[in-house]
XYZ file of C-alpha atoms in Angstrom:
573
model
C 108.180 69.529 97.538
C 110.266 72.190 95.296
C 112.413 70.921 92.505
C 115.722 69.889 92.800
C 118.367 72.195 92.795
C 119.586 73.058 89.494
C 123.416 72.357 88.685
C 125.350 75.564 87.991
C 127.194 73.750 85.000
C 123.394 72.659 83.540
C 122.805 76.411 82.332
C 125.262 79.173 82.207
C 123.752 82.883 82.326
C 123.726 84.025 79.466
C 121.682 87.670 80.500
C 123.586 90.182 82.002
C 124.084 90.613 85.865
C 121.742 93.291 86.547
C 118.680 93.458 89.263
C 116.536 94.599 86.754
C 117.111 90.669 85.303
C 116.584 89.499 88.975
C 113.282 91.636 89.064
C 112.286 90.033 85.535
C 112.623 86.341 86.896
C 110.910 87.142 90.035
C 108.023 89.109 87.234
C 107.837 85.685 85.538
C 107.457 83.549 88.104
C 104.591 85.673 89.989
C 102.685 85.473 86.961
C 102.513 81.674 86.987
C 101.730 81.248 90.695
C 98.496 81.702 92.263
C 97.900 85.387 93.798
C 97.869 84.373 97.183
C 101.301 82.902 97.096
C 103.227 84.871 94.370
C 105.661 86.363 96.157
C 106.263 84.143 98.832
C 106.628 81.141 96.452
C 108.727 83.097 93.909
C 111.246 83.931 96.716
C 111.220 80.685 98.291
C 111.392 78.743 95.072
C 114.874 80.847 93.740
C 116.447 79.956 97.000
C 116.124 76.362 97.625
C 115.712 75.567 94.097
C 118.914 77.237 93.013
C 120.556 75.670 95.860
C 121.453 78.169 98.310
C 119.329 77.875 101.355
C 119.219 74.283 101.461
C 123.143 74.195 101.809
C 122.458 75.526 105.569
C 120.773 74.196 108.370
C 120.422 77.686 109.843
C 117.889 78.651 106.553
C 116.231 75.252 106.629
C 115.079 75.938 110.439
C 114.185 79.511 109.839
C 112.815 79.872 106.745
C 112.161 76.487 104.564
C 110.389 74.147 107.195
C 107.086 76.314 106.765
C 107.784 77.412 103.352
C 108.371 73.968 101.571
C 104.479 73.575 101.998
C 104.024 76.481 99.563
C 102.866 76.094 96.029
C 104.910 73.972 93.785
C 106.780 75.383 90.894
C 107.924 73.762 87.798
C 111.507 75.114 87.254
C 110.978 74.881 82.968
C 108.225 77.552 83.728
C 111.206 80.414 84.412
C 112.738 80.160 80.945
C 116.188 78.556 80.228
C 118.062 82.264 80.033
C 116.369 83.183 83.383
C 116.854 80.069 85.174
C 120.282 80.352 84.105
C 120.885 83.593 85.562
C 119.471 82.803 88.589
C 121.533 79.592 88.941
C 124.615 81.757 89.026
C 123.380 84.573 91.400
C 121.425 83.106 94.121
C 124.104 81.721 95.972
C 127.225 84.122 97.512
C 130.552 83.381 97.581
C 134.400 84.867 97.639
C 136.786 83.072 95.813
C 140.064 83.901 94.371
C 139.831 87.942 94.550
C 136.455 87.814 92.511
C 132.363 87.936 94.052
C 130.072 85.371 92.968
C 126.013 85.637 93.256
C 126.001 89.915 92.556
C 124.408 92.295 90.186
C 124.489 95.430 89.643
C 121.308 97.953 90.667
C 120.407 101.025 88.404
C 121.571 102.982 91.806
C 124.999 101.822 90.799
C 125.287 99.535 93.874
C 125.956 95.801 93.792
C 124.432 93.719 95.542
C 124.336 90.081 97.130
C 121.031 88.066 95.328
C 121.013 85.542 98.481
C 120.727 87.856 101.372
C 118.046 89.865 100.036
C 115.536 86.735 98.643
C 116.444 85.820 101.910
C 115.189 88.573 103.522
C 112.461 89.151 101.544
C 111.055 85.216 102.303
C 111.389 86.046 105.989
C 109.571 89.364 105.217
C 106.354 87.567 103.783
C 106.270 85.209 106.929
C 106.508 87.949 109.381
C 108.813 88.289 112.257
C 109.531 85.412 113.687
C 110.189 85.101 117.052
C 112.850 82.222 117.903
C 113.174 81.257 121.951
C 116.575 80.011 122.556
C 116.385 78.596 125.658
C 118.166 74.934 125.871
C 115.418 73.196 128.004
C 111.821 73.083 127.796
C 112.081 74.750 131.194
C 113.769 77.557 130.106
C 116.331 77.021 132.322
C 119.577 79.600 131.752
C 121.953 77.564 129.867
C 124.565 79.436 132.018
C 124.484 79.864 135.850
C 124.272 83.252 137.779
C 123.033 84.769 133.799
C 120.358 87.416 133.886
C 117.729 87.177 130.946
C 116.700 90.297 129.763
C 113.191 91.455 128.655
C 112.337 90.293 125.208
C 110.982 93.715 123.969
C 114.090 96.127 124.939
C 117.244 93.341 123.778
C 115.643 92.132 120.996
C 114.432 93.686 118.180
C 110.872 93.622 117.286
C 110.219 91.247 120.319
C 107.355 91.934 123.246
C 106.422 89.359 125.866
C 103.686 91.728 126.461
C 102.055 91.119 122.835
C 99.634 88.438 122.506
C 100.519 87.512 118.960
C 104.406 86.506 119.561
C 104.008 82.589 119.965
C 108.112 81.720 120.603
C 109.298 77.848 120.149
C 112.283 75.964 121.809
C 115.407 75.674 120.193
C 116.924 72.848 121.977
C 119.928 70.833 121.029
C 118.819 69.626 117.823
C 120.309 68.165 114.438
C 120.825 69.693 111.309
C 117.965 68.627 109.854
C 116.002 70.338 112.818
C 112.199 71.472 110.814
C 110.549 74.049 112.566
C 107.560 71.701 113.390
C 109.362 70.030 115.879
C 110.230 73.229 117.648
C 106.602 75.147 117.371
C 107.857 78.875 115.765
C 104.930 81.030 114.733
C 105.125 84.283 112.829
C 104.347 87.533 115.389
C 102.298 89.538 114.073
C 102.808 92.216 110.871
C 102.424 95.222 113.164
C 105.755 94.467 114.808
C 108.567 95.998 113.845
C 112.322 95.980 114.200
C 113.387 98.158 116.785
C 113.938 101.774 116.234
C 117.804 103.891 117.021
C 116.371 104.533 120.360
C 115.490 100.750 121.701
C 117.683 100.451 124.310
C 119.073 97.401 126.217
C 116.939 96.452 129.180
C 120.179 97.595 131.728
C 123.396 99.232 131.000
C 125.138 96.125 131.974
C 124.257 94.569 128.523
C 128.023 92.286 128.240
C 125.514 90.112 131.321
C 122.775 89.522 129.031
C 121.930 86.318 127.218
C 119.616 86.364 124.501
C 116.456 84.775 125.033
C 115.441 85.014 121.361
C 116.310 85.956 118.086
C 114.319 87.668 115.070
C 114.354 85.200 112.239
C 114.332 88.504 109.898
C 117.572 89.819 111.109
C 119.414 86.361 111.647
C 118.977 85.229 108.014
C 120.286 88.455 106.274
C 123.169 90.471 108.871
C 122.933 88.553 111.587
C 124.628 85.023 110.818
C 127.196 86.512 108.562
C 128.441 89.212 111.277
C 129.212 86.455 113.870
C 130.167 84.342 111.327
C 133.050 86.574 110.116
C 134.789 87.546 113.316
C 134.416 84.020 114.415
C 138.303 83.595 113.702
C 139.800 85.220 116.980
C 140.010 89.180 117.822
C 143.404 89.699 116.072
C 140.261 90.024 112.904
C 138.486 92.658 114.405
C 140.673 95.403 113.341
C 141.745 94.251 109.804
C 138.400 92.076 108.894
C 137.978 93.119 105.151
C 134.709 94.086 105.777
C 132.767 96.416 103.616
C 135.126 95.714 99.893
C 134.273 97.153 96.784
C 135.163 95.875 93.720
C 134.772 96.403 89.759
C 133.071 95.324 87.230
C 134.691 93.903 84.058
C 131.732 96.307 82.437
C 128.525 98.710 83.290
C 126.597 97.880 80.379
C 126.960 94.308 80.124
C 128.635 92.909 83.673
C 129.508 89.521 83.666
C 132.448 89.342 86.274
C 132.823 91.311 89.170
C 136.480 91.571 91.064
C 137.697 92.499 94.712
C 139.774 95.484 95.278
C 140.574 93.521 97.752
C 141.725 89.781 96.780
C 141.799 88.866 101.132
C 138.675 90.393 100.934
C 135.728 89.023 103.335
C 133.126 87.586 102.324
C 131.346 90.601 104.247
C 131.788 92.212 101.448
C 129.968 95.862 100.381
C 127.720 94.115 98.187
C 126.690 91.025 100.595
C 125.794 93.842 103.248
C 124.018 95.657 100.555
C 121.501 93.162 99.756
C 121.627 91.670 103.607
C 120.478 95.131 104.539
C 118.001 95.429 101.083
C 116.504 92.066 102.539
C 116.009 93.235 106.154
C 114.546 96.990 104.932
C 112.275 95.048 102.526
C 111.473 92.179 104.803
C 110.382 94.241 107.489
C 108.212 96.678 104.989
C 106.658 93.458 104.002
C 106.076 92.002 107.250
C 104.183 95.251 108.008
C 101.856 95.741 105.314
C 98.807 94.295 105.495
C 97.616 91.426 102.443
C 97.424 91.869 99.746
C 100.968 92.365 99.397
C 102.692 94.120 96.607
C 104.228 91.491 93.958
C 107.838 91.427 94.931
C 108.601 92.009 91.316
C 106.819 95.432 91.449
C 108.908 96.292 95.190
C 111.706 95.755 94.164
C 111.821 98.112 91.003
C 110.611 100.718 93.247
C 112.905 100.397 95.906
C 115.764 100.042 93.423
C 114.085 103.209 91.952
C 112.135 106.076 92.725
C 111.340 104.970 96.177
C 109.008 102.310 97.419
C 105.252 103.307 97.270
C 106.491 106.747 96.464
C 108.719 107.860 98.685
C 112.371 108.580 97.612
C 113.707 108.269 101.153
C 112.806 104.380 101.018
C 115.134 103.700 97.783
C 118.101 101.797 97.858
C 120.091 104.764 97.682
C 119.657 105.248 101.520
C 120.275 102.123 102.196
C 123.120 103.149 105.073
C 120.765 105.491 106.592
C 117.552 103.454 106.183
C 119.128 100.286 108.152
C 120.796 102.592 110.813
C 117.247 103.575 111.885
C 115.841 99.637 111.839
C 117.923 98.580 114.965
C 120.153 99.820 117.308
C 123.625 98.664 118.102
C 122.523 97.102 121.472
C 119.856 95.856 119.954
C 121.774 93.984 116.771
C 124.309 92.923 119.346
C 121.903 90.494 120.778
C 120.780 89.155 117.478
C 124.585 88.879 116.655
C 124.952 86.898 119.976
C 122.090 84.721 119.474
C 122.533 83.988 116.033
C 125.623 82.281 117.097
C 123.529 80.591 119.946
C 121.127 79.161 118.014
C 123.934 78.071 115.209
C 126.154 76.446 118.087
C 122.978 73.852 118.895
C 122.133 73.286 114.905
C 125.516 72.836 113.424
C 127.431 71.468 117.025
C 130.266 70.030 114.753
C 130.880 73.639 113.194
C 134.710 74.175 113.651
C 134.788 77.143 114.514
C 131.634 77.438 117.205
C 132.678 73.972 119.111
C 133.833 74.994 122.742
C 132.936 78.345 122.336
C 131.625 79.617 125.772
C 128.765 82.314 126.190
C 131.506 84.977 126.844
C 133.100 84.563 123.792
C 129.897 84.464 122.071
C 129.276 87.744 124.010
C 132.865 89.244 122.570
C 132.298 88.390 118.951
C 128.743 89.941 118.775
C 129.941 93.101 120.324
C 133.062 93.920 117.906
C 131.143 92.571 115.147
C 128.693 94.916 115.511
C 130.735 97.620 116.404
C 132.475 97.079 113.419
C 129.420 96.967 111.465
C 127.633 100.141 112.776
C 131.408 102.334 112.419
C 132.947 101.148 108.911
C 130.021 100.605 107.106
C 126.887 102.416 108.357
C 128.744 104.795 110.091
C 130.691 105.605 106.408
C 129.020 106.919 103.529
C 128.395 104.555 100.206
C 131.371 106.061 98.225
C 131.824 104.359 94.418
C 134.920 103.788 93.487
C 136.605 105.345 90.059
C 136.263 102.307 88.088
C 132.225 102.825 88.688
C 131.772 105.844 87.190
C 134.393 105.010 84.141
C 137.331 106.977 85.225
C 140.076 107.315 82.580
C 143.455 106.737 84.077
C 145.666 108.879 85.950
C 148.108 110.788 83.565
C 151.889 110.730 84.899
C 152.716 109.748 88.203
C 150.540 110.188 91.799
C 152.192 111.803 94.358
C 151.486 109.928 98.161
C 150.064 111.922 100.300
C 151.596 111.907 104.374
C 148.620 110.735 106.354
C 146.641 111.763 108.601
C 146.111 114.985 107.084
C 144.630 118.247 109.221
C 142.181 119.936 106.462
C 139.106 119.160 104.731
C 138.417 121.364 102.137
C 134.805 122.213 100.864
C 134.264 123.175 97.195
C 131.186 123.593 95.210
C 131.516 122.436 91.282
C 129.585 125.334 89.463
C 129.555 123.291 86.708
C 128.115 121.311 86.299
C 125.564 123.595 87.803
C 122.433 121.236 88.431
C 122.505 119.143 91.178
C 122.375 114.706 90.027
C 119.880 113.161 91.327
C 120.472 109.666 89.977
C 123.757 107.317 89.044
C 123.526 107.713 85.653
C 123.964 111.521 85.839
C 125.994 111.616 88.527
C 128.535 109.085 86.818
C 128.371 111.397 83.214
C 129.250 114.338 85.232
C 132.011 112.786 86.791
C 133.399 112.218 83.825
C 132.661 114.996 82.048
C 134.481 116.829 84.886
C 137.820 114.614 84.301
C 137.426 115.184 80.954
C 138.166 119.112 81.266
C 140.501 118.536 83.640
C 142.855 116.190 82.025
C 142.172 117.349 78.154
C 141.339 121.328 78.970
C 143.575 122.097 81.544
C 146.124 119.601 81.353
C 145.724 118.126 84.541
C 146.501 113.778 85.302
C 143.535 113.600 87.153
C 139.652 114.645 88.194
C 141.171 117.275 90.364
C 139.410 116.484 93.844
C 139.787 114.030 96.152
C 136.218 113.291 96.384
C 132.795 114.337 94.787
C 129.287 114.275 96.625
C 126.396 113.878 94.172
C 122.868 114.641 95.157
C 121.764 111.004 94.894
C 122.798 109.549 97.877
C 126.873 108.415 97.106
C 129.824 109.882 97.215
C 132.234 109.258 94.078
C 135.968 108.976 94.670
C 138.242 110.787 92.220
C 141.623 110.930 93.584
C 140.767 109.450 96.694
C 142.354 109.468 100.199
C 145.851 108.430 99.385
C 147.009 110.733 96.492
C 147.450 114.085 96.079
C 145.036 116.189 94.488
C 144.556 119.427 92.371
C 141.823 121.328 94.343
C 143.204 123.924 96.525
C 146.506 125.770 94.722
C 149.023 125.954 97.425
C 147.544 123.251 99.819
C 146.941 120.426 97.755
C 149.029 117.966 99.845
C 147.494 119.457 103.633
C 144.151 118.009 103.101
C 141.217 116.350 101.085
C 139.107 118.388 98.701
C 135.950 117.723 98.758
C 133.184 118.936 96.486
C 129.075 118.820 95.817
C 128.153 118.483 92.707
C 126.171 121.836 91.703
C 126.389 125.658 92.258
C 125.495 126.607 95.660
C 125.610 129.806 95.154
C 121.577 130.482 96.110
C 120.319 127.322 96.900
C 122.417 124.293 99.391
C 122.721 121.059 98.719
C 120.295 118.119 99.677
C 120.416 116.739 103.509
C 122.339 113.564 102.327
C 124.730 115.512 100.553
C 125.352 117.954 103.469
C 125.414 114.790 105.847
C 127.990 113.447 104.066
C 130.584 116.312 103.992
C 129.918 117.364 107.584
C 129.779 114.268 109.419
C 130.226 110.607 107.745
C 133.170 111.059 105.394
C 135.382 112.925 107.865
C 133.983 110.845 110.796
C 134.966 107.290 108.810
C 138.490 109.119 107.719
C 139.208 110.220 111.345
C 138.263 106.298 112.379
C 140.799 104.499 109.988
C 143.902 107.314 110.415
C 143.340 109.574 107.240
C 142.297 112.598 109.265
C 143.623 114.171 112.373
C 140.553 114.597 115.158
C 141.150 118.097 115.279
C 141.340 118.908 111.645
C 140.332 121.903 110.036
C 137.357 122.179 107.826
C 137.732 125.377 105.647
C 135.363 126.893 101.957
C 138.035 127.389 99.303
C 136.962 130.677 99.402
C 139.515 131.100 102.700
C 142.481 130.073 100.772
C 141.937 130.864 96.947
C 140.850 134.031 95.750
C 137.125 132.520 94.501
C 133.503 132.623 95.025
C 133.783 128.864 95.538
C 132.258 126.977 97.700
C 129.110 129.623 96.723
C 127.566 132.116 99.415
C 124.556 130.134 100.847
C 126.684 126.667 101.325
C 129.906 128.659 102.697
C 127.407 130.553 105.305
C 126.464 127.245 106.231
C 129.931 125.705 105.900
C 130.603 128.633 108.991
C 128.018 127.031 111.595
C 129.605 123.711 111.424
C 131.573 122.229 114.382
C 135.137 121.920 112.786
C 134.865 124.975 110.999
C 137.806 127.242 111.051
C 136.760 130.966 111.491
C 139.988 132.251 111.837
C 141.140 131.905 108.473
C 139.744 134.801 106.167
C 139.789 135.289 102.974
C 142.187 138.276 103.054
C 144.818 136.294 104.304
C 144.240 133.322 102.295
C 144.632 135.365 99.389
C 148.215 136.907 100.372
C 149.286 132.575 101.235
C 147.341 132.090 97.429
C 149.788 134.727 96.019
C 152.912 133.600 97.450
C 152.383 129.952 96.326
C 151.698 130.848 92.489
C 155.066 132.755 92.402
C 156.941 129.414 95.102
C 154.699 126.533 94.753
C 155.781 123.726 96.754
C 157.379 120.321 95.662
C 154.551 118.248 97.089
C 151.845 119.998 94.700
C 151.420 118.662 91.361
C 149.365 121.625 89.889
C 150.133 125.227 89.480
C 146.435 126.122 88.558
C 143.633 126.753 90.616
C 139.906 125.382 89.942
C 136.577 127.190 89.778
């Protein structure tokens, strides 16, 4: 058996919350476990021995009745500062306005400890296949209710492959252990299903999931359905997707909601829920011997797992929009909530609940999901990249607005390519704006670095300084770098043309027919540079009616009348 979990009031954490400190307990604890089982025992044993998986049936089931067999480890072996840390971080929790059981990543990210162990322990036993069916004759547990195929409803499930061996799930107690039920891991060559798996009809609402992948239940799954359990008047105000701030970068120690009603779906619990199903699946298809999970995670949470910078967490949003589909994560939604109806049948907010509602939660939840958060690009707020504060006094701006403007920043002139230098040249630029030209503020509404975020400066509510003379008619946007010869990376492009004006137009802070314009059509300037404003010209909301000429005669008349709404009488770049 693994030791008992270890009191958070035993040890306080004395190292700072960072994943590089998560990466150096996970480091230590390889190297005192036998090869074979380094990873699998270091993940399992910071979970149950910290106390987090234990607390819920739904882990036990899927993850700890095969993994309690693994390789004992002493917890005085991890030393006192480390176990310390970990007894803070590997359980996650929302109380009182601040997040509990985060770090922060060198990507500038936080993100949710418990999730991605979790993840990662599913990972190393390969998917999973759960059969939900109620009876050992697989009888529908609702009348007149078609089953669908396993392979196109669920993902990374095939009837067809000889290596899925799926269990029952009957009605069972809490302290249900998977030997009683007979789940086997499918085999590592299975994957989670791609943005193309389909559902097996178009009449998916009529389908009841006949299985779920123990993978994606244990990091999104459960805490989707579990969130807009409450009742549909949720659905459209459920908190989900937060940020918050960190009392400091160098050292953090407390992290707070921008949100105190916050969710506990917050930005970083989806972070690490989808860091835990990227790197589960990755590990559930490479073939032993596995990398140490000490030496994955500083890859993915730099340069890029074996290599490749696409597979960082950087991409995080993009990377877990490719794993499954929205049909697809529907039914894991659904029969996540299945499965925890028959293990936790006193849960107060499952008891009663009939298939159809089931049905109704997984769909918005997901919809929600795959729309405000992978849908949106990862923007970081201003307390992130150290913002000083405004100067003076914000103007509101009258939302929706019907313009997106496009800027380049010249200088700096090299693209960033990492936090660290995308956060100095965010402040470098507020900097000369406040102290050089006088301004209260970075002048743009928001700033797209080359390293996968976006970085708000005055953000979608206040007025900026980008565009002299229509500063209050819509959002400046610009790319870090001069784009004068060269464009911007594909995630940087993808952000401006499609998922920041696509998640403003969702949430009312952009008309659907707005106007994207290069500041070049309104300010007398080389600005947004020739070979990204040629480009700016073949995209769909483009407005090619507006030319430069004219935009210079409207520039002219609004440096002599500037209107009340504009704070700033200067242009930029």
């Amino acid at each position: 058996m693994l030791p008992l979990p270890l009191p958070r009031c035993v040890i306080l954490a004395t190292l700072p919350l960072l994943m590089d400190s998560v990466i150096q307990a996970l480091a230590e604890l390889e190297q005192k476990a036998p090869a074979t089982e380094a990873g699998h025992s270091a993940a399992a044993w910071l979970l149950t021995a910290q106390g987090s998986g234990t607390h819920s049936p739904l882990y036990h089931f899927l993850l700890e009745g095969k993994s309690l067999n693994t390789t004992e480890l002493d917890p005085p072996s991890l030393s006192p500062e480390l176990r310390g840390l970990m007894g803070e971080v590997a359980r996650h929790s929302v109380q009182d306005g601040k997040e509990y059981g985060v770090v922060l990543a060198p990507d500038g990210s936080t993100v949710a400890v418990e999730p991605l162990l979790a993840g990662l322990w599913a990972g190393l036993q390969g998917h999973r296949i759960v059969n939900l069916s109620l009876e050992s004759t697989a009888t529908p547990p609702d009348a007149g209710v078609t089953f669908p195929d396993l392979g196109p409803t669920s993902p990374g499930l095939s009837d067809a492959s000889p290596d899925v061996t799926s269990g029952d799930v009957r009605a069972v107690s809490p302290n249900v252990s998977t030997k009683d039920t007979d789940v086997r891991a499918t085999s590592p060559e299975v994957r989670p299903g791609s943005p193309d798996v389909q559902a097996s009809s178009p009449d998916t609402k009529a389908k009841l999931p006949t299985a779920v992948d123990s993978l994606l239940v244990v990091t999104l799954a459960r805490g989707l359905g579990l969130n807009f359990l409450q009742g549909p008047q949720t659905w459209n105000h459920s908190g989900l997707g937060t940020e918050g701030c960190w009392d400091q970068l160098s050292v953090p120690r407390t992290f707070t909601l921008l949100d105190p009603e916050a969710s506990p779906l917050t930005t970083a619990f989806l972070n690490g829920a989808l860091d835990g199903a990227l790197l589960g699946d990755y590990l559930s298809r490479t073939p032993a011997p596995r990398p140490p999970l000490s030496h994955l995670l500083s890859q993915y949470y730099g340069a890029g797992v074996a290599g490749d910078p696409g597979f960082r967490s950087n991409f995080r949003r993009h990377n877990g929009a490719a794993l499954t589909s929205a049909p697809s994560l529907t039914q894991q939604v659904w029969g996540a909530l299945i499965l925890l109806q028959r293990l936790e049948p006193a849960h107060p907010h499952l008891q009663g609940m009939s298939q159809e509602e089931l049905a109704q939660v997984a769909t918005h939840a997901t919809k929600e999901f795959t729309e405000a958060f992978l849908g949106c690009p990862a923007i970081h707020p201003r307390c992130r990249w150290g913002a000083a504060p405004y100067q003076g006094r914000p103007t509101l701006l009258k939302l929706p607005l019907g313009f997106l403007y496009v800027h380049h920043t010249y200088l700096p002139a090299p693209p960033c390519t990492s936090f660290e230098s995308c956060a100095a040249d965010m402040r470098s630029m507020q900097r000369f704006h406040q102290q050089t030209r006088g301004w209260s503020d970075i002048g743009y509404s928001f700033v797209v670095g080359s390293d996968g975020y976006v970085y708000e400066g005055r953000g979608w509510h206040w007025v900026g300084a980008h565009t002299l003379g229509h500063n209050s008619r819509g959002f400046g946007v610009a790319l870090i770098g001069n784009y004068t010869a060269v464009l911007p990376s594909e995630a940087a492009l993808l952000a401006v043309r499609d998922e920041l004006p696509r998640c403003a137009i969702r949430a009312g802070l952009l008309r659907p027919d707005y106007a994207l314009l290069g500041h070049r059509q309104l300010v007398p300037t080389e600005c947004p540079g020739d070979l990204l404003f040629n480009l700016l010209r073949t995209w769909p909301h483009f407005d090619k009616n507006v030319k430069p000429r004219t935009a210079r005669r409207a520039s002219s008349r609004s440096k002599r009348r500037p209107p009340p709404t504009i704070l700033l009488s200067t242009d930029l770049q």
